[in-house]
Coordinates of C-alpha atoms in Angstrom, one line a residue:
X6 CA 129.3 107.3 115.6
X7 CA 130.4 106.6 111.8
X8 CA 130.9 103.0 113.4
X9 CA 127.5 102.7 113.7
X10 CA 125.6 104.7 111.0
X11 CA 127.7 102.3 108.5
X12 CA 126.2 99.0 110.5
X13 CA 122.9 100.6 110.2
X14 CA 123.2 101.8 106.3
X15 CA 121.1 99.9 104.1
X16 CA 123.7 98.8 101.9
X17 CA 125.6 96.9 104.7
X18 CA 122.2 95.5 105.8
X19 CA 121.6 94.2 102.3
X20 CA 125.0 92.9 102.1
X21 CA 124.1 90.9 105.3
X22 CA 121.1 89.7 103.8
X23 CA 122.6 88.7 100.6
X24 CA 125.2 86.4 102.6
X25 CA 122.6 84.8 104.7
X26 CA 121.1 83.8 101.8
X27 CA 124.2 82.5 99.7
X28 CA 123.7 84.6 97.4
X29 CA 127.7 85.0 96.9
X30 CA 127.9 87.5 94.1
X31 CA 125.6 89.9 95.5
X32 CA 127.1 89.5 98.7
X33 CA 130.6 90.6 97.3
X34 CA 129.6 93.4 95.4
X35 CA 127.5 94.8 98.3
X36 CA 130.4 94.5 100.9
X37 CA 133.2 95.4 98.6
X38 CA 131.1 99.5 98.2
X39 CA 130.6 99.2 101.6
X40 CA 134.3 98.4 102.2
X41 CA 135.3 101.5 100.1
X42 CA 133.3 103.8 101.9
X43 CA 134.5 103.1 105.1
X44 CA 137.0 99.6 106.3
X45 CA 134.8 96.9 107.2
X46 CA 134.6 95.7 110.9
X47 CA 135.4 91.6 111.9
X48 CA 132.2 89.7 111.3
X49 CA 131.5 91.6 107.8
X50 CA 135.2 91.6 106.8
X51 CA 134.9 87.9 107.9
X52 CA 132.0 87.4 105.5
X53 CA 133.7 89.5 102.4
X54 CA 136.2 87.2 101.9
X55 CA 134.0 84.2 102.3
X56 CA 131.8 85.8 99.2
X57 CA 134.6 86.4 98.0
X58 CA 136.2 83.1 97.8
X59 CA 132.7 81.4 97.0
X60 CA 132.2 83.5 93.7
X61 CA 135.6 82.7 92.6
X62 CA 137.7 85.1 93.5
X63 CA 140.7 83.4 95.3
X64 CA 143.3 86.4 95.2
X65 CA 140.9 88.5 97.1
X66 CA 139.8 85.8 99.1
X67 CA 143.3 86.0 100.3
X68 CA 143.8 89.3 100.6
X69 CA 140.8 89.9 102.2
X70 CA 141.6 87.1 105.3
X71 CA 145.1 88.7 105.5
X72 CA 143.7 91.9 106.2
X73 CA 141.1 90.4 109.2
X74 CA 144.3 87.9 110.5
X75 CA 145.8 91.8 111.2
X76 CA 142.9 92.9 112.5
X77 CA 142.4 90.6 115.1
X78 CA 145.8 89.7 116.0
X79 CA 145.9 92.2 119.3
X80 CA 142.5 91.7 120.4
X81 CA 142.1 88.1 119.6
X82 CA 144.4 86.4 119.1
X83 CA 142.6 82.9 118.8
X84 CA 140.4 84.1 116.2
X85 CA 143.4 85.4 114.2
X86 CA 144.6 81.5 114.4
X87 CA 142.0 80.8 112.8
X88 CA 141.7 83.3 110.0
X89 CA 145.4 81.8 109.6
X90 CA 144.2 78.7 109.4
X91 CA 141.8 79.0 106.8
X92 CA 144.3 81.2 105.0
X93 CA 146.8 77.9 105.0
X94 CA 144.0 75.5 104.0
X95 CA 142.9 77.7 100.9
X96 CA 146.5 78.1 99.7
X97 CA 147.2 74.4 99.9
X98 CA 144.0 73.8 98.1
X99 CA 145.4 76.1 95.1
X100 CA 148.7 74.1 95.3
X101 CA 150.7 76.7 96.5
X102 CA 151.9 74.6 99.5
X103 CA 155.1 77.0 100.5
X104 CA 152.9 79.7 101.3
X105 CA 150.4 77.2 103.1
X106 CA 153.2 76.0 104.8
X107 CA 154.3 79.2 106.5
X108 CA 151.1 79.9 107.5
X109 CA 150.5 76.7 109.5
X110 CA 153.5 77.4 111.2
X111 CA 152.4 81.4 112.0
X112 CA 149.6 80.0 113.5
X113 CA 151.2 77.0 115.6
X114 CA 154.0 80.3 117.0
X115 CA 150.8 82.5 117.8
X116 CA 149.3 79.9 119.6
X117 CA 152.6 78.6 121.6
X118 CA 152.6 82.4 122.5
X119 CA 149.1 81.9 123.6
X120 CA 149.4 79.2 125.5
X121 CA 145.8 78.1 125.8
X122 CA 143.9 75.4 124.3
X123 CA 141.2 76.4 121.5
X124 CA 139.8 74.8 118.6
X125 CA 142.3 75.8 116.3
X126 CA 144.8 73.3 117.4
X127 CA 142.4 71.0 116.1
X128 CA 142.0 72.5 112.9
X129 CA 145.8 72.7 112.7
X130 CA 146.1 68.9 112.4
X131 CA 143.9 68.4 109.4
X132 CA 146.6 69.5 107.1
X133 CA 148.9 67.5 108.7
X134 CA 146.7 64.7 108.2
X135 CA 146.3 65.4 105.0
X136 CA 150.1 65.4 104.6
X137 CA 150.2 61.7 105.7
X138 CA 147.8 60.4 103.4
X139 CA 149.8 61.9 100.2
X140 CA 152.8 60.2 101.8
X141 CA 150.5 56.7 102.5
X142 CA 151.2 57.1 106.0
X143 CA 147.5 55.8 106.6
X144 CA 148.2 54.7 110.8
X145 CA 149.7 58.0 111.0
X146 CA 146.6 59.9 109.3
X147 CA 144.1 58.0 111.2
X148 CA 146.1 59.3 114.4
X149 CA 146.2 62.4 113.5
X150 CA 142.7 62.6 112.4
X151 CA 141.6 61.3 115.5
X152 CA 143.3 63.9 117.7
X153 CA 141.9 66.6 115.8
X154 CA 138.1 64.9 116.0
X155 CA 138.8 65.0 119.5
X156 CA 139.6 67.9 120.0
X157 CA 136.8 69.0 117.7
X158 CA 134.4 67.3 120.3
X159 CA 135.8 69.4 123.2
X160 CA 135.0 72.1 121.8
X161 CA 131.7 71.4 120.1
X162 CA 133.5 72.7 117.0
X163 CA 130.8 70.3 114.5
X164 CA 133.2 71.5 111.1
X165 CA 136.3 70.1 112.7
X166 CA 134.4 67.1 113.8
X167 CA 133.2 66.6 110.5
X168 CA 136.8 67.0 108.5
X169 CA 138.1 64.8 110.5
X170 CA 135.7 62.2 110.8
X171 CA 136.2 62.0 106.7
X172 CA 139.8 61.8 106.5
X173 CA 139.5 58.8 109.4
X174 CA 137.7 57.5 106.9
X175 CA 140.1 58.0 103.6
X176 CA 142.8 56.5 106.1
X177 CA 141.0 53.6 106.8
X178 CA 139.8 53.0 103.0
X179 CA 143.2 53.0 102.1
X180 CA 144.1 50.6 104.8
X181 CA 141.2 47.8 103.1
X182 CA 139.0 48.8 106.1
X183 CA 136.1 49.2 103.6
X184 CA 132.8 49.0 106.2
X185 CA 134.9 50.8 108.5
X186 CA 135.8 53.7 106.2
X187 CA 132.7 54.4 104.5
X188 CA 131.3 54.2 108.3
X189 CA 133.2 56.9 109.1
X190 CA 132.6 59.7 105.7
X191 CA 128.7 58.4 106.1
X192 CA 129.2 60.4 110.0
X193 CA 131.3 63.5 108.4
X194 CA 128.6 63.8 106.3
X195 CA 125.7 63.7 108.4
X196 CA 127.8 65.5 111.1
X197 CA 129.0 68.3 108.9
X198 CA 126.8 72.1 109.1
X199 CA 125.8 73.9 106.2
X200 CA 125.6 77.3 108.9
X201 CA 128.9 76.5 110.3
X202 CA 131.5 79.5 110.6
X203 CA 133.4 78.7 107.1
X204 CA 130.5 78.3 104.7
X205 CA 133.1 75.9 102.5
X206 CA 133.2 73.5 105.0
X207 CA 130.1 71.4 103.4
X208 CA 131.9 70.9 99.7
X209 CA 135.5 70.0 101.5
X210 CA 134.0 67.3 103.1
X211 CA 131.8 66.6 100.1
X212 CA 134.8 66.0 98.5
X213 CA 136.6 64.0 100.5
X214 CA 134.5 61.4 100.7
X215 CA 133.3 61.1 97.1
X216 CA 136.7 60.9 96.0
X217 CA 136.8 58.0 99.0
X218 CA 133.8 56.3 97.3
X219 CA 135.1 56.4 93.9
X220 CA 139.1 54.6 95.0
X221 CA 137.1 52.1 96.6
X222 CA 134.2 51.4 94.0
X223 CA 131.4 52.2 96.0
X224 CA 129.6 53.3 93.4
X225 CA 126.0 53.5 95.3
X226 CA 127.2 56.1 97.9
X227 CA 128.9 57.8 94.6
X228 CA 125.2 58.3 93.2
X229 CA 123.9 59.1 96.4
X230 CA 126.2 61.7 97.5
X231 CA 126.9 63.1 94.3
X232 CA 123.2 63.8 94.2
X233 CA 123.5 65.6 97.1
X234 CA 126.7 67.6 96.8
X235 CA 124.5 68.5 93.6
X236 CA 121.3 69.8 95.4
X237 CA 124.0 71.8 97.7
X238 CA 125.7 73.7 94.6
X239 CA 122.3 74.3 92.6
X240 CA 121.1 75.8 96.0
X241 CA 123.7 78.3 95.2
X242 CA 123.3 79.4 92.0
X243 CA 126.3 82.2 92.7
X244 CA 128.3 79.2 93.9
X245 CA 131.6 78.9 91.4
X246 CA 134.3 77.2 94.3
X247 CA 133.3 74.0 94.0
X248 CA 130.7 73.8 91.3
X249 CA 133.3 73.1 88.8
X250 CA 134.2 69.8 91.0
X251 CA 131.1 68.6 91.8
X252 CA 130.4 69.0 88.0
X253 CA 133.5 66.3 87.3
X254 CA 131.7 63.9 89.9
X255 CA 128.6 64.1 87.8
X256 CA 130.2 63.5 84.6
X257 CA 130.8 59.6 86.3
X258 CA 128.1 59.4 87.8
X259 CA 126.1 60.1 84.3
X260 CA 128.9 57.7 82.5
X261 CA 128.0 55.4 84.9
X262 CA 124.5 55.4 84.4
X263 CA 124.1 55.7 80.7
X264 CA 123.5 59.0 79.8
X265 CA 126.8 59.9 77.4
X266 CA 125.2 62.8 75.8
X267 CA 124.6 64.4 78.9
X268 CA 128.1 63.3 80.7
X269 CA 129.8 65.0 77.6
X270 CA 127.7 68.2 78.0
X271 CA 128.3 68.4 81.7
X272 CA 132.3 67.6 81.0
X273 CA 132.3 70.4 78.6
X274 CA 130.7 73.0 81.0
X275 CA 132.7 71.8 83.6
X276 CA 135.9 72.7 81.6
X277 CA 134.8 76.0 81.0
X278 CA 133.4 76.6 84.6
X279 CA 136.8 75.4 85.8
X280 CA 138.9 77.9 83.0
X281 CA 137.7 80.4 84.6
X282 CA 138.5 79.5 88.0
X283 CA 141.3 77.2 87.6
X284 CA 141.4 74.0 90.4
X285 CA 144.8 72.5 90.7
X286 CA 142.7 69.3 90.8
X287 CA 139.3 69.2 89.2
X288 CA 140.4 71.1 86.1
X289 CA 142.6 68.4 84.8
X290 CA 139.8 65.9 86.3
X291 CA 137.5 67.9 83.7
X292 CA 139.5 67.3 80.7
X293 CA 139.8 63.8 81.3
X294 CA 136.7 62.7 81.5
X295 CA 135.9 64.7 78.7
X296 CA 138.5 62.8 77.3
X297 CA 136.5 59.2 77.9
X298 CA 133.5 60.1 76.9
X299 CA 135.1 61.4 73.7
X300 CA 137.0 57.7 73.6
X301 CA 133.7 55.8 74.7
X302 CA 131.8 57.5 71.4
X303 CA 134.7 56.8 69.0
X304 CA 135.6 60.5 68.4
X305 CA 139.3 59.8 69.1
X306 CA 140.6 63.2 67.7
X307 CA 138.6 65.2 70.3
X308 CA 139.7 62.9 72.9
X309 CA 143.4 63.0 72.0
X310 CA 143.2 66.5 72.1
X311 CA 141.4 66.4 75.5
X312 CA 143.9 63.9 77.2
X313 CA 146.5 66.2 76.0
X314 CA 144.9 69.1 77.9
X315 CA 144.6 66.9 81.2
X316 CA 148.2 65.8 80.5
X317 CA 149.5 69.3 80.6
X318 CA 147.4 70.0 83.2
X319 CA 149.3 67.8 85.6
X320 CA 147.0 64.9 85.8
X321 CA 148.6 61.2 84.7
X322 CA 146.4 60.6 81.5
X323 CA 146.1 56.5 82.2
X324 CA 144.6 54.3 81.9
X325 CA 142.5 56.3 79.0
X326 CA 145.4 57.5 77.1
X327 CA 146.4 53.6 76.8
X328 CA 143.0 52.6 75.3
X329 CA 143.0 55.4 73.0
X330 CA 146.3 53.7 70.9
X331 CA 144.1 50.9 71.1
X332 CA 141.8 52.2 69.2
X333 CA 143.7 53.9 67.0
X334 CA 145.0 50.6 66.1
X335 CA 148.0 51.4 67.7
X336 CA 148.2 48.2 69.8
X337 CA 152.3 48.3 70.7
X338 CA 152.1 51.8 71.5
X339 CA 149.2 51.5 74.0
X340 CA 150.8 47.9 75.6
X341 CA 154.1 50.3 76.1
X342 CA 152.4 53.3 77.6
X343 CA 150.3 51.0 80.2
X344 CA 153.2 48.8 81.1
X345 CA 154.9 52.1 81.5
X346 CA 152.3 53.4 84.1
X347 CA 151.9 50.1 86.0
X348 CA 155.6 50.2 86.3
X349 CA 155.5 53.7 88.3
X350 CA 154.6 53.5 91.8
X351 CA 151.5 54.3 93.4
X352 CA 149.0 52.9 95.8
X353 CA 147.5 49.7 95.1
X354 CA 143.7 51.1 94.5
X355 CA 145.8 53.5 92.1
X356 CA 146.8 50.3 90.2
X357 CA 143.7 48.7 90.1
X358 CA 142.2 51.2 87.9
X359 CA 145.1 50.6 85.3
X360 CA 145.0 46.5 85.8
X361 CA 142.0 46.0 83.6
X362 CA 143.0 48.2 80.6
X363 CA 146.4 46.0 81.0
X364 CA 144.3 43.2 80.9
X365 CA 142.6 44.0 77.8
X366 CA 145.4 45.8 75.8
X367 CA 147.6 42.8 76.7
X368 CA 145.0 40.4 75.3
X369 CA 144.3 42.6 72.0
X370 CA 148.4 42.3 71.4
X371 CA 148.1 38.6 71.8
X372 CA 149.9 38.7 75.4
X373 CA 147.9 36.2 77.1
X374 CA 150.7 35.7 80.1
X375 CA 150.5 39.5 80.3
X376 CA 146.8 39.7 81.0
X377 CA 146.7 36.3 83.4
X378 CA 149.4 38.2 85.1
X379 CA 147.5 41.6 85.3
X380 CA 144.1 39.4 86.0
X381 CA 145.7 37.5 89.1
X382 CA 146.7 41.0 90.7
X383 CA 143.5 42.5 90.5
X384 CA 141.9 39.6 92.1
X385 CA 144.4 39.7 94.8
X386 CA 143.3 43.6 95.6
X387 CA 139.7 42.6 95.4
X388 CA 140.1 40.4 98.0
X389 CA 141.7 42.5 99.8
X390 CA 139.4 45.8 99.8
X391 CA 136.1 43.9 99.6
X392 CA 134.3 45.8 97.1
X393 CA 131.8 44.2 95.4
X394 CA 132.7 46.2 92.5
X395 CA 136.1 45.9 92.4
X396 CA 135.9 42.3 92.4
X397 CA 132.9 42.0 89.1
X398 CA 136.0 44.4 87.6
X399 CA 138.5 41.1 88.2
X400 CA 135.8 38.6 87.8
X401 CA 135.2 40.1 83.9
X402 CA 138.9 40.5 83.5
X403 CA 139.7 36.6 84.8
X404 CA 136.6 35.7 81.9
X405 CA 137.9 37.7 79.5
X406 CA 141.5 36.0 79.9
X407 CA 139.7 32.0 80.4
X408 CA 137.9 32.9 77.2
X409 CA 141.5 33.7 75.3
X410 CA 143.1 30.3 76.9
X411 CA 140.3 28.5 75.0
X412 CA 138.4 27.8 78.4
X413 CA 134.7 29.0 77.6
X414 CA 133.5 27.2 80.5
X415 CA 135.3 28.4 83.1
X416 CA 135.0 31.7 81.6
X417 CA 131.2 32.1 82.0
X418 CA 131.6 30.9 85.7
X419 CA 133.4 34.0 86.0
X420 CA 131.2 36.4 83.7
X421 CA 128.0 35.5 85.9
X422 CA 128.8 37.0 88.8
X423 CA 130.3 40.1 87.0
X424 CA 126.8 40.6 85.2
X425 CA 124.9 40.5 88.2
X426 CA 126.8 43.0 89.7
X427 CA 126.5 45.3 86.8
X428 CA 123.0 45.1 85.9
X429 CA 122.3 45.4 89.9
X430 CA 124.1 49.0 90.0
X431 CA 122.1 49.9 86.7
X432 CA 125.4 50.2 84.7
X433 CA 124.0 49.7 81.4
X434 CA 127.7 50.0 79.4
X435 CA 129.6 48.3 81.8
X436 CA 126.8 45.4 81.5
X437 CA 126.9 45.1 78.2
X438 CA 130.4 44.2 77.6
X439 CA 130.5 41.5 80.0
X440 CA 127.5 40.0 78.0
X441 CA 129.8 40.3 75.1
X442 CA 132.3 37.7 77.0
X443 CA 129.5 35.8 78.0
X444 CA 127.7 35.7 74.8
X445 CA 131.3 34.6 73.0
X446 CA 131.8 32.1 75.8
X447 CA 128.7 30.6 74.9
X448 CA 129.4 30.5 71.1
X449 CA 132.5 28.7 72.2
X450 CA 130.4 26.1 73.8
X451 CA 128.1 25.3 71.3
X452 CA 125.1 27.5 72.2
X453 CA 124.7 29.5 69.5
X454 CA 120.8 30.3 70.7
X455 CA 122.0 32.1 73.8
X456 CA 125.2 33.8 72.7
X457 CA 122.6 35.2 69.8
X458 CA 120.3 36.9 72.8
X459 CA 123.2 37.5 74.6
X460 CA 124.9 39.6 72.0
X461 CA 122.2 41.1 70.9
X462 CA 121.2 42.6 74.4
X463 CA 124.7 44.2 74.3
X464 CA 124.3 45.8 70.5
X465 CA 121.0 47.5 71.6
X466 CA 122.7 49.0 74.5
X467 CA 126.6 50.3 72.6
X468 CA 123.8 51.4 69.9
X469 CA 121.7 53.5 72.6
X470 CA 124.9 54.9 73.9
X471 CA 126.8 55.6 70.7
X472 CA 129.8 53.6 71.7
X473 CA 131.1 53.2 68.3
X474 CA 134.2 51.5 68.7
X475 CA 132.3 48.8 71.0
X476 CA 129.9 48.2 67.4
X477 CA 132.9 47.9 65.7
X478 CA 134.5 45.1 67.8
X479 CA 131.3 42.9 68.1
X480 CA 131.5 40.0 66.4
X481 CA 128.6 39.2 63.3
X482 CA 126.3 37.1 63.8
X483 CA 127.0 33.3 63.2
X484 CA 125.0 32.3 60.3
X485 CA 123.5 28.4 60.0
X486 CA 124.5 27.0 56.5
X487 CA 124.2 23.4 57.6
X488 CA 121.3 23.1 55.1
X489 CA 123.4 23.9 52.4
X490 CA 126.5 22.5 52.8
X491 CA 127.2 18.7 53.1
X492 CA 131.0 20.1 54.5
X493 CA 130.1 18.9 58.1
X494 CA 131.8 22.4 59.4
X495 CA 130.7 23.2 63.3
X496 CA 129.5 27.1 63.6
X497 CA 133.2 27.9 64.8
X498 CA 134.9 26.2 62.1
X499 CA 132.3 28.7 59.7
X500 CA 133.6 31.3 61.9
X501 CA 137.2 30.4 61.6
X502 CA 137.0 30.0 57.7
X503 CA 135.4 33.3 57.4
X504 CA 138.5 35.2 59.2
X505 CA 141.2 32.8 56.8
X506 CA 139.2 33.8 53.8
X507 CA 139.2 37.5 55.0
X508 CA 142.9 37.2 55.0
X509 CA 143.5 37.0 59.1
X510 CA 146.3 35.8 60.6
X511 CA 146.2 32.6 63.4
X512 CA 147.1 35.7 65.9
X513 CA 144.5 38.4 65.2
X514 CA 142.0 35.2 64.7
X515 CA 142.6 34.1 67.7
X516 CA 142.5 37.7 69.3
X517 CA 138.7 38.3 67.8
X518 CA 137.7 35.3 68.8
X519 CA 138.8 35.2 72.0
X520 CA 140.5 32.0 71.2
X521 CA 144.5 30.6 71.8
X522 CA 146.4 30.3 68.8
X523 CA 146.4 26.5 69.8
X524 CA 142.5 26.3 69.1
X525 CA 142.6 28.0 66.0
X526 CA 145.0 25.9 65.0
X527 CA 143.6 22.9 65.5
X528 CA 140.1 24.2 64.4
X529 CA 142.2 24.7 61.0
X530 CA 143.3 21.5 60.7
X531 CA 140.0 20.2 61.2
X532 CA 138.9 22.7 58.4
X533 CA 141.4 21.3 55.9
X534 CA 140.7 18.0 57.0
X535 CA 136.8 18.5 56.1
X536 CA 137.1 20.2 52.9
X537 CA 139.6 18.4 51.6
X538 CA 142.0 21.1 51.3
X539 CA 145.9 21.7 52.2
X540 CA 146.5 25.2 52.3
X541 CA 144.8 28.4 53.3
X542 CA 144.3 29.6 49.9
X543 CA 142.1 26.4 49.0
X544 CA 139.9 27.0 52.1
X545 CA 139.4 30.2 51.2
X546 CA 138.5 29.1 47.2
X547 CA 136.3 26.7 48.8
X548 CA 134.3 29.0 50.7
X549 CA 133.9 31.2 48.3
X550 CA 132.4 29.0 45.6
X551 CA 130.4 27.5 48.3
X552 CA 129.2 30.7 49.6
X553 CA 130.4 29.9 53.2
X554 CA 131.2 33.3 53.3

């Protein structure tokens, strides 16, 4: 009779009610004075800790799934497997992988004593798949994954189906089966239930295969999904597991598409959502791409400070880190600390997103073999993933290198492509400094007019953004004193004359302008030769009483 008087009560029907409608908080709250009256049956204790867990409240999300694995353990036994289950998943998830580990295993005993299949043998393989993709064991993950989709289609069990349909497809990404992979999250996506039994299901698999899309550069299905993961959490306003990652996926996506001042904002709540209810993965995530955005505006104290955070955090705080001592002006530091993480192991999509901040450190310390070297190897995993993206990444960072070799030419055959790409995908930033390549290229050949629009374009945009340190690195505008000057100097030579009479070096002249030491050399000579000069400190005279400069 007290059974059911409490199933009837009011507060338990509101508790009902207010879990039904994701309303986590309330949902908790409800269930936990219910539960202190009077111990909670299976379904409600079942959705305690689920409320629990989804208003950030781990511990007790534990507890709370420990105490239903008891309670069902004589009566069902396959439902306890389960509640095991899930109890292994959310401990790995918090990094605490000993305890996950035992609890896979007291779930594979209980169902050996069993001896029936269920569902839960299914689920039971997820973790192991997951286990075989940290150790790049990608044939053995897509096995695994399979096995446990099949299974999942026995059973018409639609959340299994779905988290294994998304690790196929992380296993097959990381093989270079691009269409093939993205095939396959695409289907966990559209497969997955937002009513299944375990209400987290959605964001796990929302997860999974935006982190896919990012490794592989498919930055449309980042936009798309991350749009949607977005419309799930705000449905949810009393949602905190998971809000704070799907906060960190926004701060790229708005990076991505030009809105800094919002990306920083988000970054910033995203690091205090995620203090509160630490992740083992998004919260260092959250300090580094507060970090970048920090970097990207020039505020290179606050992004120190930020890397630092991610850093202690546990997260690997590279390539940014490295482009920070760049522009610090610390270029041997940064060349050391990304040779350093290139030199590590890791998977090869892992060192594609260091190559092109090798590229350019290499180039701003005058290491020209360094970058070709760095520039060869990122068109080699291009090629072999067949991403769009990842190959206007190499095709910028093979310009970028042509341009320093003195090749201008060859150099915009290589920015073109990289543009298109860019302006395609709406990536205003990443746009504009390939037009600075492309507007220096053309410089280099001559065609002032167009390297003029070109830089421009790319000004307007770091100036929109408030990218300070890309201001600081464009180069002035080339100014025509062929009407006053009977010198016969080309607009490179001008160019050239002004860095000598600013007291540059052959190296860091050739490093601004993109140029080999060789050219400037030679464009010297012809300098001298012109002006009638021998030594650097007469050009510079010259210049000066000339008003060259």
């Amino acid at each position: 009779m007290t059974r059911v008087a409490r199933e009837t009560s009011p507060e338990l029907v509101r508790a009902r009610e207010a879990y039904a409608g994701r309303a986590w908080e309330d949902a908790y709250q409800l269930f936990a004075a219910v539960d202190r009256a009077s111990p909670l049956g299976g379904e409600d204790l079942a959705m305690y800790s689920w409320a629990a867990g989804l208003s950030g409240r781990d511990r007790e999300l534990l507890a709370t799934l420990e105490r239903l694995y008891q309670l069902l353990l004589d009566d069902d036994p396959q439902m306890a497997a389960r509640v095991g289950f899930w109890l292994g998943f959310r401990l790995s998830g918090m990094g605490e992988f000993g305890q996950a580990s035992g609890w896979f295993a007291r779930v594979e005993r209980l169902l050996e004593r069993e001896g029936k299949p269920c569902a839960v043998r299914g689920y039971l393989r997820i973790p192991e798949t997951m286990q075989h993709l940290a150790q790049n064991e990608c044939d053995e993950a897509f096995a695994s994954a399979a096995e446990a989709a099949r299974i999942g289609e026995e059973f018409a069990e639609p959340d299994l189906v779905a988290l294994a349909r998304s690790l196929q497809g992380r296993a097959r990404l990381r093989q270079g089966s691009i269409r093939e992979g993205l095939a396959l999250l695409d289907e966990a996506m559209v497969t997955v239930r937002t009513d299944g039994g375990a209400p987290i299901v959605p964001a796990i698999v929302y997860c999974i295969l935006i982190e896919g899309c990012r490794q592989v550069y498919a930055l449309d299905r980042c936009r798309e999904w991350t749009a949607v993961l977005s419309s799930w959490c705000e449905s949810q306003p009393q949602l905190v597991a998971f809000n704070g990652v799907c906060m960190v996926h926004r701060v790229e996506v708005m990076e991505m598409n030009g809105q800094w001042e919002a990306a920083l904002e988000e970054a910033r709540r995203a690091c205090q959502r995620l203090a509160q209810t630490p992740d083992p993965f998004a919260t260092p995530a959250a300090h580094y791409q507060k970090a970048e955005m920090h970097r990207l505006r020039g505020e290179l104290e606050e992004a120190e400070a930020a890397y630092l955070e991610a850093h202690r955090l546990g997260r690997e705080p590279q390539p940014g880190m490295s482009l920070l001592r760049l522009a610090q002006g610390r270029g041997e530091a940064a060349l050391a600390s990304i040779r350093r993480a290139l030199a590590a192991p890791g998977e090869p999509l892992q060192r594609a997103r260091l190559l092109p901040a090798m590229v350019e450190i290499a180039l701003a310390a005058g290491d020209v073999e360094g970058a070709s070297a760095a520039s060869a190897e990122l068109e080699q995993l291009s090629e072999r993933f067949e991403s769009e993206v990842l190959s206007a990444i190499a095709a910028h960072a093979r310009g970028t290198v042509l341009l320093a070799r003195g090749e201008p030419q060859r150099a915009l055959d290589a920015l073109r492509p990289a543009l298109d790409v860019w302006q395609r995908l709406a990536a205003p930033y990443l746009a504009a400094r390939v037009r600075v390549s492309v507007g220096l290229a053309c410089r280099a050949l001559g065609d002032e007019e167009w390297a003029a629009l070109e830089l421009t374009a790319a000004r307007k945009v770091f100036e929109e953004l408030g990218a300070k340190p890309d201001l600081a690195r464009l180069p002035p505008p080339a100014v025509d004193h062929r009407s006053q000057r009977p010198d016969g100097l080309t607009t490179r030579e001008l160019e050239v004359l002004g860095l000598v009479a600013a007291g540059k070096t052959n190296k860091v002249i050739a490093r601004e302008l993109f140029l080999s030491e060789k050219t400037v050399d030679r464009h010297l000579s012809n300098i001298f030769l012109k002006l009638g000069v021998s030594s650097r400190a007469a050009a510079t005279a010259y210049a000066f009483t000339h008003k060259l400069v």
